């Protein structure tokens, strides 16, 4: 029974990761990357590749490139384009690549890393002269443009508790606002920083943001247990029953169309 439960949770998280990929596809207007990597990149590294869906799509788009995706979990499919491969690796350990990369991609590792500056330094050391790196990550602090997200809301409380628990674990929950300074300190030049709104729910009037919000709401609901259960019970001393009750209230409040919640990419 335990094996079945664990498998179900893993599959649920894999589904959420693929939904998140669609979320980014919509937010970036169909672009797999924003860096100007040219038409024929040769070596591409995808850090924390997850299900590998980004690496696979890049392999189809750039047949000239050898694409490597790494992750702690071997959850990627076996059948992939011939120029794509995956490996199990801890990106916070010392890298041992013998050849440098034209492009290094890293997306959504908030609350997953303890030493971002070291990761970015290693990225600098393993990027070819004239190459590119791209870090797409979050400022996970939820807010609202009209003050509709009150601090009494369960959504607000869950977000702040998540941030607190992540910091207690030594993880950075909101690397997004710090990335520009980190990459400059590592030695990168020609640095471009963009900040994008990520609504949760279909409340925006803008058509694109409304679709972004729909996908974001879906991935948030899909990942709710994964986001909170282990972290809250192990770090904040919640009981599993308390977490489930808390999450039930979060689901209820998340459906309230009067709450215009968002964070930033």
CSV table of C-alpha atoms in Angstrom, one decimal:
chain,number,residue,atom,x,y,z
A,1,UNK,CA,0.0,0.0,0.0
A,2,UNK,CA,2.8,2.4,0.8
A,3,UNK,CA,4.4,1.8,-2.6
A,4,UNK,CA,1.1,2.5,-4.4
A,5,UNK,CA,0.7,5.8,-2.5
A,6,UNK,CA,4.2,6.9,-3.2
A,7,UNK,CA,3.8,6.0,-6.9
A,8,UNK,CA,0.6,7.9,-7.1
A,9,UNK,CA,2.1,11.0,-5.5
A,10,UNK,CA,5.1,10.8,-7.9
A,11,UNK,CA,2.8,10.5,-10.9
A,12,UNK,CA,0.7,13.4,-9.6
A,13,UNK,CA,3.8,15.6,-9.3
A,14,UNK,CA,5.0,14.6,-12.8
A,15,UNK,CA,1.6,15.7,-14.1
A,16,UNK,CA,2.0,19.0,-12.3
A,17,UNK,CA,5.4,19.6,-13.8
A,18,UNK,CA,4.0,19.1,-17.3
A,19,UNK,CA,1.2,21.5,-16.5
A,20,UNK,CA,3.8,24.0,-15.3
A,21,UNK,CA,5.6,23.6,-18.6
A,22,UNK,CA,2.4,24.5,-20.4
A,23,UNK,CA,2.0,27.5,-18.0
A,24,UNK,CA,5.4,28.8,-19.1
A,25,UNK,CA,4.6,28.1,-22.7
A,26,UNK,CA,1.6,30.4,-22.5
A,27,UNK,CA,3.4,33.1,-20.4
A,28,UNK,CA,6.4,33.2,-22.7
A,29,UNK,CA,4.1,33.2,-25.8
A,30,UNK,CA,5.2,29.9,-27.1
A,31,UNK,CA,9.0,30.5,-26.7
A,32,UNK,CA,11.1,27.8,-25.1
A,33,UNK,CA,13.7,30.4,-24.2
A,34,UNK,CA,14.3,34.1,-24.3
A,35,UNK,CA,18.1,34.1,-24.7
A,36,UNK,CA,19.3,34.7,-28.3
A,37,UNK,CA,21.1,31.4,-28.7
A,38,UNK,CA,21.1,31.4,-32.5
A,39,UNK,CA,19.9,28.8,-34.9
A,40,UNK,CA,22.6,26.1,-34.4
A,41,UNK,CA,23.6,25.8,-30.8
A,42,UNK,CA,25.9,22.8,-30.1
A,43,UNK,CA,25.7,22.0,-26.4
A,44,UNK,CA,22.7,22.7,-24.1
A,45,UNK,CA,22.3,21.9,-20.4
A,46,UNK,CA,19.0,21.8,-18.6
A,47,UNK,CA,19.4,22.1,-14.9
A,48,UNK,CA,16.7,20.3,-12.8
A,49,UNK,CA,15.1,18.9,-15.9
A,50,UNK,CA,12.1,17.3,-14.1
A,51,UNK,CA,10.1,15.2,-16.6
A,52,UNK,CA,12.4,16.3,-19.4
A,53,UNK,CA,9.7,17.9,-21.5
A,54,UNK,CA,11.6,21.2,-22.0
A,55,UNK,CA,14.8,19.3,-23.1
A,56,UNK,CA,12.8,17.1,-25.4
A,57,UNK,CA,11.1,20.0,-27.1
A,58,UNK,CA,14.5,21.8,-27.4
A,59,UNK,CA,15.9,18.6,-29.0
A,60,UNK,CA,13.2,18.7,-31.7
A,61,UNK,CA,13.7,22.4,-32.3
A,62,UNK,CA,17.5,22.3,-32.4
A,63,UNK,CA,18.6,19.1,-34.1
A,64,UNK,CA,22.2,20.5,-34.2
A,65,UNK,CA,22.4,20.5,-30.4
A,66,UNK,CA,23.5,17.8,-27.9
A,67,UNK,CA,21.1,18.4,-25.1
A,68,UNK,CA,21.7,17.1,-21.6
A,69,UNK,CA,19.1,17.3,-18.8
A,70,UNK,CA,19.9,16.4,-15.2
A,71,UNK,CA,17.8,15.9,-12.2
A,72,UNK,CA,17.9,14.1,-8.8
A,73,UNK,CA,15.0,11.9,-9.9
A,74,UNK,CA,15.1,9.5,-13.0
A,75,UNK,CA,11.6,10.3,-14.0
A,76,UNK,CA,12.2,11.2,-17.7
A,77,UNK,CA,10.9,9.1,-20.6
A,78,UNK,CA,13.1,6.5,-22.2
A,79,UNK,CA,12.1,7.4,-25.8
A,80,UNK,CA,13.5,10.8,-26.6
A,81,UNK,CA,15.0,12.5,-29.7
A,82,UNK,CA,18.5,11.1,-30.5
A,83,UNK,CA,20.2,14.3,-29.5
A,84,UNK,CA,18.7,14.4,-26.0
A,85,UNK,CA,19.9,12.4,-23.0
A,86,UNK,CA,19.3,12.5,-19.3
A,87,UNK,CA,21.4,11.8,-16.2
A,88,UNK,CA,20.8,11.6,-12.5
A,89,UNK,CA,22.9,14.3,-10.8
A,90,UNK,CA,23.0,16.7,-7.9
A,91,UNK,CA,23.5,20.2,-9.4
A,92,UNK,CA,24.7,21.5,-6.1
A,93,UNK,CA,27.7,19.2,-6.1
A,94,UNK,CA,30.8,20.0,-8.1
A,95,UNK,CA,30.3,19.7,-11.8
A,96,UNK,CA,32.5,17.4,-13.8
A,97,UNK,CA,31.7,18.3,-17.4
A,98,UNK,CA,34.7,18.1,-19.7
A,99,UNK,CA,33.2,20.4,-22.3
A,100,UNK,CA,31.5,23.7,-21.9
A,101,UNK,CA,28.0,24.6,-23.0
A,102,UNK,CA,26.6,27.1,-25.5
A,103,UNK,CA,23.5,27.6,-23.4
A,104,UNK,CA,22.5,26.6,-19.8
A,105,UNK,CA,18.8,26.7,-18.8
A,106,UNK,CA,17.4,26.6,-15.3
A,107,UNK,CA,13.7,27.1,-14.4
A,108,UNK,CA,11.7,27.0,-11.2
A,109,UNK,CA,14.1,25.7,-8.6
A,110,UNK,CA,12.7,28.0,-5.9
A,111,UNK,CA,12.8,26.2,-2.5
A,112,UNK,CA,15.0,23.5,-4.0
A,113,UNK,CA,18.5,24.9,-3.6
A,114,UNK,CA,20.6,26.0,-0.7
A,115,UNK,CA,23.4,27.8,-2.5
A,116,UNK,CA,22.3,29.7,-5.6
A,117,UNK,CA,25.5,31.8,-5.9
A,118,UNK,CA,27.5,28.6,-6.2
A,119,UNK,CA,25.2,27.2,-8.8
A,120,UNK,CA,25.5,30.4,-10.9
A,121,UNK,CA,29.3,30.4,-10.5
A,122,UNK,CA,29.5,26.9,-11.8
A,123,UNK,CA,27.2,27.8,-14.6
A,124,UNK,CA,29.6,30.7,-15.5
A,125,UNK,CA,32.6,28.3,-15.4
A,126,UNK,CA,30.9,25.8,-17.7
A,127,UNK,CA,29.6,28.3,-20.3
A,128,UNK,CA,31.5,28.9,-23.5
A,129,UNK,CA,32.8,32.4,-24.2
A,130,UNK,CA,29.9,34.1,-26.0
A,131,UNK,CA,27.4,31.6,-24.6
A,132,UNK,CA,24.2,32.2,-22.7
A,133,UNK,CA,22.6,31.2,-19.4
A,134,UNK,CA,18.9,31.7,-18.6
A,135,UNK,CA,17.5,31.5,-15.1
A,136,UNK,CA,13.7,31.7,-14.9
A,137,UNK,CA,12.5,31.7,-11.3
A,138,UNK,CA,10.0,33.1,-8.9
A,139,UNK,CA,9.3,35.7,-6.4
A,140,UNK,CA,7.0,33.4,-4.5
A,141,UNK,CA,5.5,36.1,-2.2
A,142,UNK,CA,1.8,36.1,-3.1
A,143,UNK,CA,0.1,39.5,-3.4
A,144,UNK,CA,-2.8,41.2,-5.2
A,145,UNK,CA,-2.9,44.3,-7.4
A,146,UNK,CA,-6.1,45.6,-5.7
A,147,UNK,CA,-5.5,44.5,-2.1
A,148,UNK,CA,-8.1,41.7,-2.4
A,149,UNK,CA,-5.6,39.1,-0.9
A,150,UNK,CA,-6.0,39.8,2.8
A,151,UNK,CA,-3.6,38.5,5.5
A,152,UNK,CA,-6.6,36.7,7.1
A,153,UNK,CA,-7.0,34.5,4.0
A,154,UNK,CA,-5.9,30.9,4.2
A,155,UNK,CA,-4.1,31.4,0.9
A,156,UNK,CA,-2.0,34.2,2.3
A,157,UNK,CA,-1.3,32.2,5.5
A,158,UNK,CA,-0.3,29.1,3.5
A,159,UNK,CA,2.1,31.1,1.3
A,160,UNK,CA,3.8,32.8,4.3
A,161,UNK,CA,4.1,29.5,6.1
A,162,UNK,CA,5.6,27.9,3.0
A,163,UNK,CA,8.2,30.7,2.8
A,164,UNK,CA,9.0,30.4,6.5
A,165,UNK,CA,9.4,26.6,6.3
A,166,UNK,CA,11.6,26.8,3.2
A,167,UNK,CA,13.9,29.3,5.0
A,168,UNK,CA,14.1,27.1,8.0
A,169,UNK,CA,15.2,24.3,5.7
A,170,UNK,CA,18.0,26.5,4.4
A,171,UNK,CA,16.3,26.8,1.0
A,172,UNK,CA,15.7,30.1,-0.9
A,173,UNK,CA,11.9,30.4,-1.6
A,174,UNK,CA,12.2,33.5,-3.8
A,175,UNK,CA,15.3,33.5,-5.9
A,176,UNK,CA,13.8,35.6,-8.7
A,177,UNK,CA,14.5,39.1,-7.4
A,178,UNK,CA,18.1,38.1,-6.5
A,179,UNK,CA,19.1,36.5,-9.8
A,180,UNK,CA,20.3,39.7,-11.5
A,181,UNK,CA,22.8,40.5,-8.8
A,182,UNK,CA,24.0,36.9,-8.5
A,183,UNK,CA,24.7,36.5,-12.2
A,184,UNK,CA,26.6,39.8,-12.3
A,185,UNK,CA,28.6,38.8,-9.3
A,186,UNK,CA,29.5,35.5,-11.0
A,187,UNK,CA,31.0,37.5,-13.9
A,188,UNK,CA,28.3,37.4,-16.5
A,189,UNK,CA,27.9,40.4,-18.8
A,190,UNK,CA,25.1,41.6,-21.1
A,191,UNK,CA,22.6,40.7,-18.3
A,192,UNK,CA,18.9,41.2,-19.1
A,193,UNK,CA,16.3,41.0,-16.3
A,194,UNK,CA,12.5,40.8,-16.8
A,195,UNK,CA,9.7,40.6,-14.3
A,196,UNK,CA,6.4,39.0,-15.3
A,197,UNK,CA,3.1,38.8,-13.4
A,198,UNK,CA,1.8,35.3,-12.7
A,199,UNK,CA,-1.8,35.4,-11.7
A,200,UNK,CA,-3.6,32.5,-10.1
A,201,UNK,CA,-7.1,32.0,-11.5
A,202,UNK,CA,-9.0,33.5,-14.4
A,203,UNK,CA,-9.6,37.0,-12.8
A,204,UNK,CA,-7.4,39.1,-15.1
A,205,UNK,CA,-9.1,41.0,-17.9
A,206,UNK,CA,-6.2,40.5,-20.3
A,207,UNK,CA,-6.8,37.4,-22.4
A,208,UNK,CA,-3.2,36.1,-22.2
A,209,UNK,CA,-3.0,36.6,-18.4
A,210,UNK,CA,-6.4,35.0,-18.0
A,211,UNK,CA,-5.0,31.9,-19.7
A,212,UNK,CA,-1.9,32.1,-17.6
A,213,UNK,CA,-4.0,32.2,-14.5
A,214,UNK,CA,-6.1,29.2,-15.5
A,215,UNK,CA,-3.0,27.0,-16.0
A,216,UNK,CA,-1.4,28.4,-12.9
A,217,UNK,CA,-4.5,27.6,-10.8
A,218,UNK,CA,-4.5,24.1,-12.2
A,219,UNK,CA,-0.9,23.4,-11.4
A,220,UNK,CA,-1.3,24.9,-7.9
A,221,UNK,CA,-4.3,22.7,-7.2
A,222,UNK,CA,-2.5,19.6,-8.6
A,223,UNK,CA,0.6,20.3,-6.4
A,224,UNK,CA,-1.1,21.4,-3.2
A,225,UNK,CA,-0.3,18.3,-1.2
A,226,UNK,CA,3.2,18.1,-2.5
A,227,UNK,CA,3.9,21.7,-1.7
A,228,UNK,CA,2.8,21.6,1.9
A,229,UNK,CA,2.3,18.2,3.5
A,230,UNK,CA,5.9,17.1,4.1
A,231,UNK,CA,7.3,20.6,4.6
A,232,UNK,CA,4.6,21.6,7.2
A,233,UNK,CA,4.7,18.3,9.1
A,234,UNK,CA,8.5,18.0,9.2
A,235,UNK,CA,9.5,21.7,9.7
A,236,UNK,CA,6.5,23.5,11.2
A,237,UNK,CA,5.2,20.7,13.4
A,238,UNK,CA,1.8,20.5,11.8
A,239,UNK,CA,0.0,17.1,12.1
A,240,UNK,CA,-1.1,15.5,8.8
A,241,UNK,CA,-4.7,16.1,9.8
A,242,UNK,CA,-4.0,19.8,10.4
A,243,UNK,CA,-2.4,20.1,7.0
A,244,UNK,CA,-5.4,18.5,5.3
A,245,UNK,CA,-7.8,20.8,7.0
A,246,UNK,CA,-5.7,23.8,6.2
A,247,UNK,CA,-5.5,22.7,2.5
A,248,UNK,CA,-9.2,22.2,2.3
A,249,UNK,CA,-9.6,25.9,3.3
A,250,UNK,CA,-7.0,26.9,0.8
A,251,UNK,CA,-8.9,25.1,-2.0
A,252,UNK,CA,-12.1,26.8,-0.9
A,253,UNK,CA,-10.5,30.3,-0.8
A,254,UNK,CA,-8.7,29.7,-4.1
A,255,UNK,CA,-12.0,29.4,-5.8
A,256,UNK,CA,-13.2,32.8,-4.6
A,257,UNK,CA,-13.3,35.0,-7.7
A,258,UNK,CA,-13.0,38.1,-5.5
A,259,UNK,CA,-9.5,37.2,-4.5
A,260,UNK,CA,-7.1,38.4,-7.2
A,261,UNK,CA,-3.9,36.5,-6.1
A,262,UNK,CA,-0.6,36.6,-8.0
A,263,UNK,CA,3.1,36.3,-7.7
A,264,UNK,CA,6.0,37.2,-10.1
A,265,UNK,CA,8.4,35.4,-12.4
